[in-house]
Short mmCIF file of C-alpha atoms in Angstrom, two decimals:
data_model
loop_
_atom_site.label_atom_id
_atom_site.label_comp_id
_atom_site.label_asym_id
_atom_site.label_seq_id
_atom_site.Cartn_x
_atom_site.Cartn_y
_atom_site.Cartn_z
CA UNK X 113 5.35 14.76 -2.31
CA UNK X 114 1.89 16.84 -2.73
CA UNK X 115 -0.28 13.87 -2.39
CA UNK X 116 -3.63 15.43 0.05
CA UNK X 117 -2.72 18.38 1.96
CA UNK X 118 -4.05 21.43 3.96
CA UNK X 119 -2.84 24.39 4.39
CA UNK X 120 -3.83 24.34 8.30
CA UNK X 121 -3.75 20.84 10.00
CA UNK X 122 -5.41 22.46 13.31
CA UNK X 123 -8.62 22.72 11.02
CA UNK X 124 -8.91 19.32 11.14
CA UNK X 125 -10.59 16.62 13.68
CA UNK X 126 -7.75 15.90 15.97
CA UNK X 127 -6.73 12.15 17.05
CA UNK X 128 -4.34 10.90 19.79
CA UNK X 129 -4.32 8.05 22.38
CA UNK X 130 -5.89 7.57 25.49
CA UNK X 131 -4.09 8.11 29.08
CA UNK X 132 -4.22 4.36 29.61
CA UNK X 133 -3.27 3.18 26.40
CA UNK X 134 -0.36 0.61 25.97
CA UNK X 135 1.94 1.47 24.21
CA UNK X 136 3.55 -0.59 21.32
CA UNK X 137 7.20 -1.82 21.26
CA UNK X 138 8.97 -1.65 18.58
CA UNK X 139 9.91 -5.56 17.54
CA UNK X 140 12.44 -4.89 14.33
CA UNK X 141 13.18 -2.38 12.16
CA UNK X 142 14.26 -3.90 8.65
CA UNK X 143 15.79 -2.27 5.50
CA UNK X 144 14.18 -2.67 2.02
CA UNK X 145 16.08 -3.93 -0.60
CA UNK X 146 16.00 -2.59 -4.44
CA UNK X 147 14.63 -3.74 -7.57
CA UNK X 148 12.41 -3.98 -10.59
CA UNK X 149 9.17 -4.54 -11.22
CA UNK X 150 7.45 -4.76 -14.40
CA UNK X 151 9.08 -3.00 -17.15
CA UNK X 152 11.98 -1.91 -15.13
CA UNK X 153 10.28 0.71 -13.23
CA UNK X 154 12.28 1.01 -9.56
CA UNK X 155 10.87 -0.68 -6.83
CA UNK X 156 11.79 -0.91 -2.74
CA UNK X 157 10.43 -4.46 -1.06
CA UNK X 158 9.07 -2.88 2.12
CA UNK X 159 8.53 -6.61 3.62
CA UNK X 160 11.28 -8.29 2.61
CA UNK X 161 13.09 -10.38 5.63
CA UNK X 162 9.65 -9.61 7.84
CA UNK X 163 7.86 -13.12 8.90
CA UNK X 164 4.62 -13.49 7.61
CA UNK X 165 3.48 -13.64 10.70
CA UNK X 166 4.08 -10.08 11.86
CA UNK X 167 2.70 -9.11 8.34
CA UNK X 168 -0.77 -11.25 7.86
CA UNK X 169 -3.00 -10.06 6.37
CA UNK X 170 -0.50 -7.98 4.30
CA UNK X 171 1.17 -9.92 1.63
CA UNK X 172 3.78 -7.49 0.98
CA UNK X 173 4.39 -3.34 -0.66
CA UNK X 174 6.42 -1.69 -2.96
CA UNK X 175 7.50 1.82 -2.86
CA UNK X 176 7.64 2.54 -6.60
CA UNK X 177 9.44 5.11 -7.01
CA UNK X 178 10.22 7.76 -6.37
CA UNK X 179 11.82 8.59 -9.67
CA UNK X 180 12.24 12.08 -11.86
CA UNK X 181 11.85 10.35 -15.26
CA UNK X 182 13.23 11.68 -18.77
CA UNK X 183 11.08 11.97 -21.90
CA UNK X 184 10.29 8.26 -23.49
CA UNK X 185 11.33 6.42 -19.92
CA UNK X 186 8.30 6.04 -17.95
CA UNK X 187 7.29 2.27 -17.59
CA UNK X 188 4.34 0.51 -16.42
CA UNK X 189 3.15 -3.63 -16.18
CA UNK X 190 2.34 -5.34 -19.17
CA UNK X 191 -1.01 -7.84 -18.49
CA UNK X 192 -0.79 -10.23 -15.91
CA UNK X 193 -3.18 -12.53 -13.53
CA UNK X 194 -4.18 -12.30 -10.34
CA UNK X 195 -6.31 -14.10 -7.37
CA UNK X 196 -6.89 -14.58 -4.14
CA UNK X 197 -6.25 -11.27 -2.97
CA UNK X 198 -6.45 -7.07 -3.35
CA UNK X 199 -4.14 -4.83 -4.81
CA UNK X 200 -3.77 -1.08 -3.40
CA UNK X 201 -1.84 1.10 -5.62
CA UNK X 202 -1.32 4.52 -4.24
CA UNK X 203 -0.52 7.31 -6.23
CA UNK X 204 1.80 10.07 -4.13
CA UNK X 205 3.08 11.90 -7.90
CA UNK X 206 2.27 11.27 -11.26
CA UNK X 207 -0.10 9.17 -13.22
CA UNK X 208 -1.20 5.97 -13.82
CA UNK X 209 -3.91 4.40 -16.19
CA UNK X 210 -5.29 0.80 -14.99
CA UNK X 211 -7.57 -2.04 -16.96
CA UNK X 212 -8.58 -5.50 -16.21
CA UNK X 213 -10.38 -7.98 -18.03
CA UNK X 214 -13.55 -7.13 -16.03
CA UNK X 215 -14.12 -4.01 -17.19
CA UNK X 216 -12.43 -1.78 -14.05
CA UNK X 217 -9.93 0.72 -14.80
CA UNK X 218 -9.34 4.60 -15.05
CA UNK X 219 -6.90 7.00 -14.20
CA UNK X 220 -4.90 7.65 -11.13
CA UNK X 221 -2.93 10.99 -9.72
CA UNK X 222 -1.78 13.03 -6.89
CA UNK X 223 -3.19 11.09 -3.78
CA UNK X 224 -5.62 8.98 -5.74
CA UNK X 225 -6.21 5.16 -4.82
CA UNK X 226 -6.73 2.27 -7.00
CA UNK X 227 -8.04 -0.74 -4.61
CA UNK X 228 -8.96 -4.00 -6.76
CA UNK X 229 -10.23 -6.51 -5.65
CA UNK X 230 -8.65 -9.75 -7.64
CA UNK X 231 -11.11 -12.50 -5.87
CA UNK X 232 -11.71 -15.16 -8.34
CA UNK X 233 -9.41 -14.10 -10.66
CA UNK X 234 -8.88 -11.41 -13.83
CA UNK X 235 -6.24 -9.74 -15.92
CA UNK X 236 -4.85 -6.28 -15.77
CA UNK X 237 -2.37 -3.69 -16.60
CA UNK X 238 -1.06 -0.73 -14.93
CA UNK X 239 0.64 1.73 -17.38
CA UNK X 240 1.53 5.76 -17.66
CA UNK X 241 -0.63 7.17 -19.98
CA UNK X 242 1.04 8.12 -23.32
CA UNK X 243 1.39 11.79 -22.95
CA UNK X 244 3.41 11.39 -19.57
CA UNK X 245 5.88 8.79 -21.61
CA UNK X 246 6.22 11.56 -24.27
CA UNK X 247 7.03 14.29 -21.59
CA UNK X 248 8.39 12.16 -18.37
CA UNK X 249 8.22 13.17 -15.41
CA UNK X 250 7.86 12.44 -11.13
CA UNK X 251 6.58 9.39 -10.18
CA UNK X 252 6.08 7.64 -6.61
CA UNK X 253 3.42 5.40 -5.38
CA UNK X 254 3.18 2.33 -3.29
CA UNK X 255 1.91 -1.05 -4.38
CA UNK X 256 0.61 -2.92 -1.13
CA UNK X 257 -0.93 -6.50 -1.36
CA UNK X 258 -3.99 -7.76 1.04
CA UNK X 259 -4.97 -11.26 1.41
CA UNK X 260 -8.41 -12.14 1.64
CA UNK X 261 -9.52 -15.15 3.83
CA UNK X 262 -10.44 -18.67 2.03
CA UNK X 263 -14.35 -17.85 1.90
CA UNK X 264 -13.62 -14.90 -0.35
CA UNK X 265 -10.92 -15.70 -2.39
CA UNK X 266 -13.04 -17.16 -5.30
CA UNK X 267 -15.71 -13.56 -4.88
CA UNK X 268 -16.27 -12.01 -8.12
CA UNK X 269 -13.42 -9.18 -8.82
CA UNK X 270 -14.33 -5.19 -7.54
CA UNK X 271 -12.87 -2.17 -8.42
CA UNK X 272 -13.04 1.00 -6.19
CA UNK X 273 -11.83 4.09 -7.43
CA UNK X 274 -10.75 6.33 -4.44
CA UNK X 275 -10.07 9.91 -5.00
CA UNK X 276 -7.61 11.96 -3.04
CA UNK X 277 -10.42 14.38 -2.29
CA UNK X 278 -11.84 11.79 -0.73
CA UNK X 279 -9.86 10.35 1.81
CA UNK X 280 -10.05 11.33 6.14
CA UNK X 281 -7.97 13.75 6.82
CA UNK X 282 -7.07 14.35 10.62
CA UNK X 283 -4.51 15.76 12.66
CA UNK X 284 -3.12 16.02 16.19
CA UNK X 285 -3.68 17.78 19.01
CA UNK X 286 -1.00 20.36 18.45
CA UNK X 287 -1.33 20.07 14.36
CA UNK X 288 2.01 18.75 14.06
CA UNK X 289 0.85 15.93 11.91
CA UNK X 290 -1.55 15.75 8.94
CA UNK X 291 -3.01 12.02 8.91
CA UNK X 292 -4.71 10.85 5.63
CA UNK X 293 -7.37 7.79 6.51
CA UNK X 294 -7.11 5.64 3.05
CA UNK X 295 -8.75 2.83 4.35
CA UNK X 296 -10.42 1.27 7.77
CA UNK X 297 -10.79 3.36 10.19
CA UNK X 298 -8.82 5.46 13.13
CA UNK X 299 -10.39 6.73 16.17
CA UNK X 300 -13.19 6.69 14.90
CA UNK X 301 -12.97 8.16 11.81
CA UNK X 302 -12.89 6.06 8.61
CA UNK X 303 -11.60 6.61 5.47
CA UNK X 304 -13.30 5.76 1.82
CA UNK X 305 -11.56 2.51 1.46
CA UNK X 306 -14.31 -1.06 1.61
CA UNK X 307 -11.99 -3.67 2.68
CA UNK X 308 -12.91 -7.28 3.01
CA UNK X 309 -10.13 -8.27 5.55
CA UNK X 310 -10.26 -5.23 8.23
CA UNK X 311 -7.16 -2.83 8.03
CA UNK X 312 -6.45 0.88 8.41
CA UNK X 313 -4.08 2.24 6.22
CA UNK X 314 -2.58 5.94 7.16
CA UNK X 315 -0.46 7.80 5.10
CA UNK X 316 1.16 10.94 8.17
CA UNK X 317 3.16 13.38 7.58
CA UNK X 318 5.10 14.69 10.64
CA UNK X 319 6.67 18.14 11.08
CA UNK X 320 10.28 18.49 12.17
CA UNK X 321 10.52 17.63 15.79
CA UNK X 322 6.56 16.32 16.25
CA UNK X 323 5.12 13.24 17.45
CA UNK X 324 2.29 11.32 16.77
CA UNK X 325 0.97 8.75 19.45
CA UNK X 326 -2.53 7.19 18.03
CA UNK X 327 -4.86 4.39 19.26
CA UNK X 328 -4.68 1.49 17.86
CA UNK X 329 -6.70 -1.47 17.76
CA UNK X 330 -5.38 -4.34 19.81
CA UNK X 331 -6.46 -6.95 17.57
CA UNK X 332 -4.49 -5.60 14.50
CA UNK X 333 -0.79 -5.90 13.71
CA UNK X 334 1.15 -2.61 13.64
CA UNK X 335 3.56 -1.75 10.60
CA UNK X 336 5.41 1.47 10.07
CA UNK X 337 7.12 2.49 6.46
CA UNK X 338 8.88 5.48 5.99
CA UNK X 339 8.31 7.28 2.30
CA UNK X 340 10.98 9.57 3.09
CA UNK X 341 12.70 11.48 6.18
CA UNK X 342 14.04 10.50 9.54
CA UNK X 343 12.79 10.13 12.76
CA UNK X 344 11.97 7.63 15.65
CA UNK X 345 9.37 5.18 17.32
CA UNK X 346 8.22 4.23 20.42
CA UNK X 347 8.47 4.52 24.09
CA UNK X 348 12.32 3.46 23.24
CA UNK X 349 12.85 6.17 20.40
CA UNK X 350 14.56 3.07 18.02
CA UNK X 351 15.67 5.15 14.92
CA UNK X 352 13.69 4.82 11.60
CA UNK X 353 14.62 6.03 8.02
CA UNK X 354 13.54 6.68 4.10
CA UNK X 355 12.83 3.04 3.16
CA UNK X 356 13.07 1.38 6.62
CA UNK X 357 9.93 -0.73 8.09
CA UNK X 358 9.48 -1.65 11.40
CA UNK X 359 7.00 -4.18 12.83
CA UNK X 360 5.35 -2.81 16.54
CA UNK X 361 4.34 -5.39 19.05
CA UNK X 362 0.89 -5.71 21.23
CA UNK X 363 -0.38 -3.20 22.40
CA UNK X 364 -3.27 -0.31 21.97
CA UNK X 365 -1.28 2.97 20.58
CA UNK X 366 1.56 3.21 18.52
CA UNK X 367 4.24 6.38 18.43
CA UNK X 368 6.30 8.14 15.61
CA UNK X 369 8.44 10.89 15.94
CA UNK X 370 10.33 13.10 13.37
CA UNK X 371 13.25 14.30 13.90
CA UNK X 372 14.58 17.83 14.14
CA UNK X 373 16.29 18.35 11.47
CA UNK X 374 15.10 16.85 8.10
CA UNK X 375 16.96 17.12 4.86
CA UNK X 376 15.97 19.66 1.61
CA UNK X 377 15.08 17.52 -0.34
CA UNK X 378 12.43 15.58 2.26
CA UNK X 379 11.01 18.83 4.55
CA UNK X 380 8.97 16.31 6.84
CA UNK X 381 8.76 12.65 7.73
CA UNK X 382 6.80 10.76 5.53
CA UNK X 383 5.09 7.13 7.17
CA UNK X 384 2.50 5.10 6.07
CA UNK X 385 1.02 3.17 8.86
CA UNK X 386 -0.64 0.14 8.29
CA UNK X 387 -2.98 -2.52 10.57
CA UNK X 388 -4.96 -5.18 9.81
CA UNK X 389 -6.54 -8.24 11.57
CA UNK X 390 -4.56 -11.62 10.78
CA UNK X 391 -6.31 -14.32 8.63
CA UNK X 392 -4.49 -17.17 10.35
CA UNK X 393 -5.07 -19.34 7.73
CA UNK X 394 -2.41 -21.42 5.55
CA UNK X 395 -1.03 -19.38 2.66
CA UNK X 396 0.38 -20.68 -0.52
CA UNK X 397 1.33 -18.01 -2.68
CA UNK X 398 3.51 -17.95 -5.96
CA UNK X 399 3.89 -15.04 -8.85
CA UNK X 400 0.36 -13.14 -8.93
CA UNK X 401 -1.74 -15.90 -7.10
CA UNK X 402 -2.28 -16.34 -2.87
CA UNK X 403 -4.51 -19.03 -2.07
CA UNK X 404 -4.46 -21.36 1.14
CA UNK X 405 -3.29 -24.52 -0.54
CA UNK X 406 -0.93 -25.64 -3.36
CA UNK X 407 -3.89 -27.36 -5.29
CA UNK X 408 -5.77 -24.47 -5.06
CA UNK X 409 -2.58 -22.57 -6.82
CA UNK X 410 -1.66 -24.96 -9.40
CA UNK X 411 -5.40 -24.68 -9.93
CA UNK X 412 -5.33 -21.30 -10.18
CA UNK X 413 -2.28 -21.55 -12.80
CA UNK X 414 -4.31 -24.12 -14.81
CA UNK X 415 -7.27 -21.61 -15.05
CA UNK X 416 -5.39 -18.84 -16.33
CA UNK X 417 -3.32 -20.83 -19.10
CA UNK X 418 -6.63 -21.90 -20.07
CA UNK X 419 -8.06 -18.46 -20.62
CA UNK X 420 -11.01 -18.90 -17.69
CA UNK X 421 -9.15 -15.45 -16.36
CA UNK X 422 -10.42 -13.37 -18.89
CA UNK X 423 -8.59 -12.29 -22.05
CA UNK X 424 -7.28 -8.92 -23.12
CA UNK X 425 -9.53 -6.44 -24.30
CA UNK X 426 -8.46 -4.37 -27.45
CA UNK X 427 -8.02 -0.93 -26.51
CA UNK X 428 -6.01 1.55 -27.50
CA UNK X 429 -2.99 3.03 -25.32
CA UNK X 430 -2.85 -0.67 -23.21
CA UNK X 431 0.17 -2.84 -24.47
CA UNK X 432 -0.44 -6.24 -24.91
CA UNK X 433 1.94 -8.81 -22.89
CA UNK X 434 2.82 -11.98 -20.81
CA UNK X 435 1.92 -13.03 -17.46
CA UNK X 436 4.11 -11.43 -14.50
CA UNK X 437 6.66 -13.48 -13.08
#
């Protein structure tokens, strides 16, 4: 998992909490189910059984991945819609190539951030490039889905292309912890991300046996999402795991701990941390589209049957294909 690293975290600008913060609870800690998305590449549903409400403005996330695939297997999306939102595809391993109908696209690697901006609506594909389905190959990434509030659902599509050079890296006081800033902003220090609805996004990872205790803004949710590795959050140490997610309450810092002992395979905890300010605003959301009402969706259906989402562009290496469920 090489993602963005340093060789010496206690280079870095250092974050932790105040004296007087409060610290977070720790509300639920849920399990992700398995699946498939697209193609049949394998997926974990970070949000599934999580109420909305403990989740706005975050739709949901998929770890994709992580997955050690023979020659001729890699698998992507074929073309689909979307509106009414942004998609954040994180690359941890591998390689993906994106499109859409509005001319964004490129290729993404090793810590590298694809953040699109669906807004009115387009088409696009996410895909290995051909030479990695010839060889195969590692491959692990996260999916995560933003909502955008009603007065900037119908803005005209962005893409932002974020490098893993790029993003904030920080640490902790005693350089147990090497924080990468995707997006928003954390003590301070912001990373490269430009988000409509405000968030932070944090991908830590946490040496055997350290702890992590950072502000956090009161007026943000507080999710936690473990890539991979063991450990424990909170005040009341409530155990976490690979491909657990647990939902913090109020408060103004928020505390993760890895545990002594990690497995071979996994040498350090893995967590992405995520905040963001609720919307608060009725959600109707079905397939690819999130909108506030069910006219607006059916709407939204209607305009992509109809072709007003753009149409597929003919270029080599992108499969043509349906809609995604």
């Amino acid at each position: 998992m090489p993602a963005v690293t340093v060789e010496n975290p206690l280079t870095l600008p250092r974050v932790t909490a105040p004296a007087d913060a409060v610290a977070r609870p720790v509300l639920a800690v849920t399990t992700a189910p398995s699946g498939f998305e697209g193609e049949g590449f394998p997926v974990r549903r970070a949000f599934a059984g999580i109420n909305y409400r403990h989740l706005d403005p975050f739709i949901m996330m998929d770890q994709m991945g992580e997955v050690e695939y023979a020659p001729g297997e890699p698998k992507g999306t074929p073309w689909h819609p979307h509106r009414g939102f942004e998609t954040v595809t994180y690359i941890i391993d591998g390689i993906f190539d994106h499109q859409d109908s509005n001319g964004g696209g490129g290729t993404i690697t090793n810590g590298d951030t694809q953040w699109m901006t669906a807004g009115s609506g387009l088409l696009h594909i996410e895909a290995p490039p051909e030479h990695l389905v010839v060889s195969g190959g590692l491959f692990h990434g996260l999916q995560l889905w933003v909502n955008l509030p009603a007065k900037d659902k119908m803005m005209a599509p962005r893409y932002q292309d974020i490098r893993g050079g790029t993003v904030q890296l920080l640490s902790t006081p005693d350089g147990g912890a090497l924080l990468r800033v995707i997006a928003g902003e954390l003590d301070g220090h912001a990373g490269p991300g430009i988000t409509h609805t405000p968030i932070t996004m944090v991908h830590a990872t946490i040496a055997p046996g350290a702890e992590v205790t950072l502000p956090w803004r009161e007026d943000f949710n507080g999710l936690a999402y473990v890539l991979a590795g063991k450990g424990s959050l909170g005040a009341e140490r409530r155990p976490i795991h690979m491909g657990q997610t647990a939902v913090f309450g109020a408060g103004s810092s928020l505390t993760v701990r890895a545990d002594e002992k990690q497995d071979a395979h996994t040498p350090d905890l893995e967590v992405v941390l995520l905040g963001g300010q609720p919307i608060r605003e009725p959600m109707a959301h079905y397939g690819p589209f999130v909108m506030n009402t069910k006219d607006e969706l059916m709407q939204a259906f209607e305009d992509f049957q109809k072709g007003r989402l753009g149409t597929v562009p003919a270029v080599h290496g992108m499969t043509a294909g349906g809609p995604q469920d």
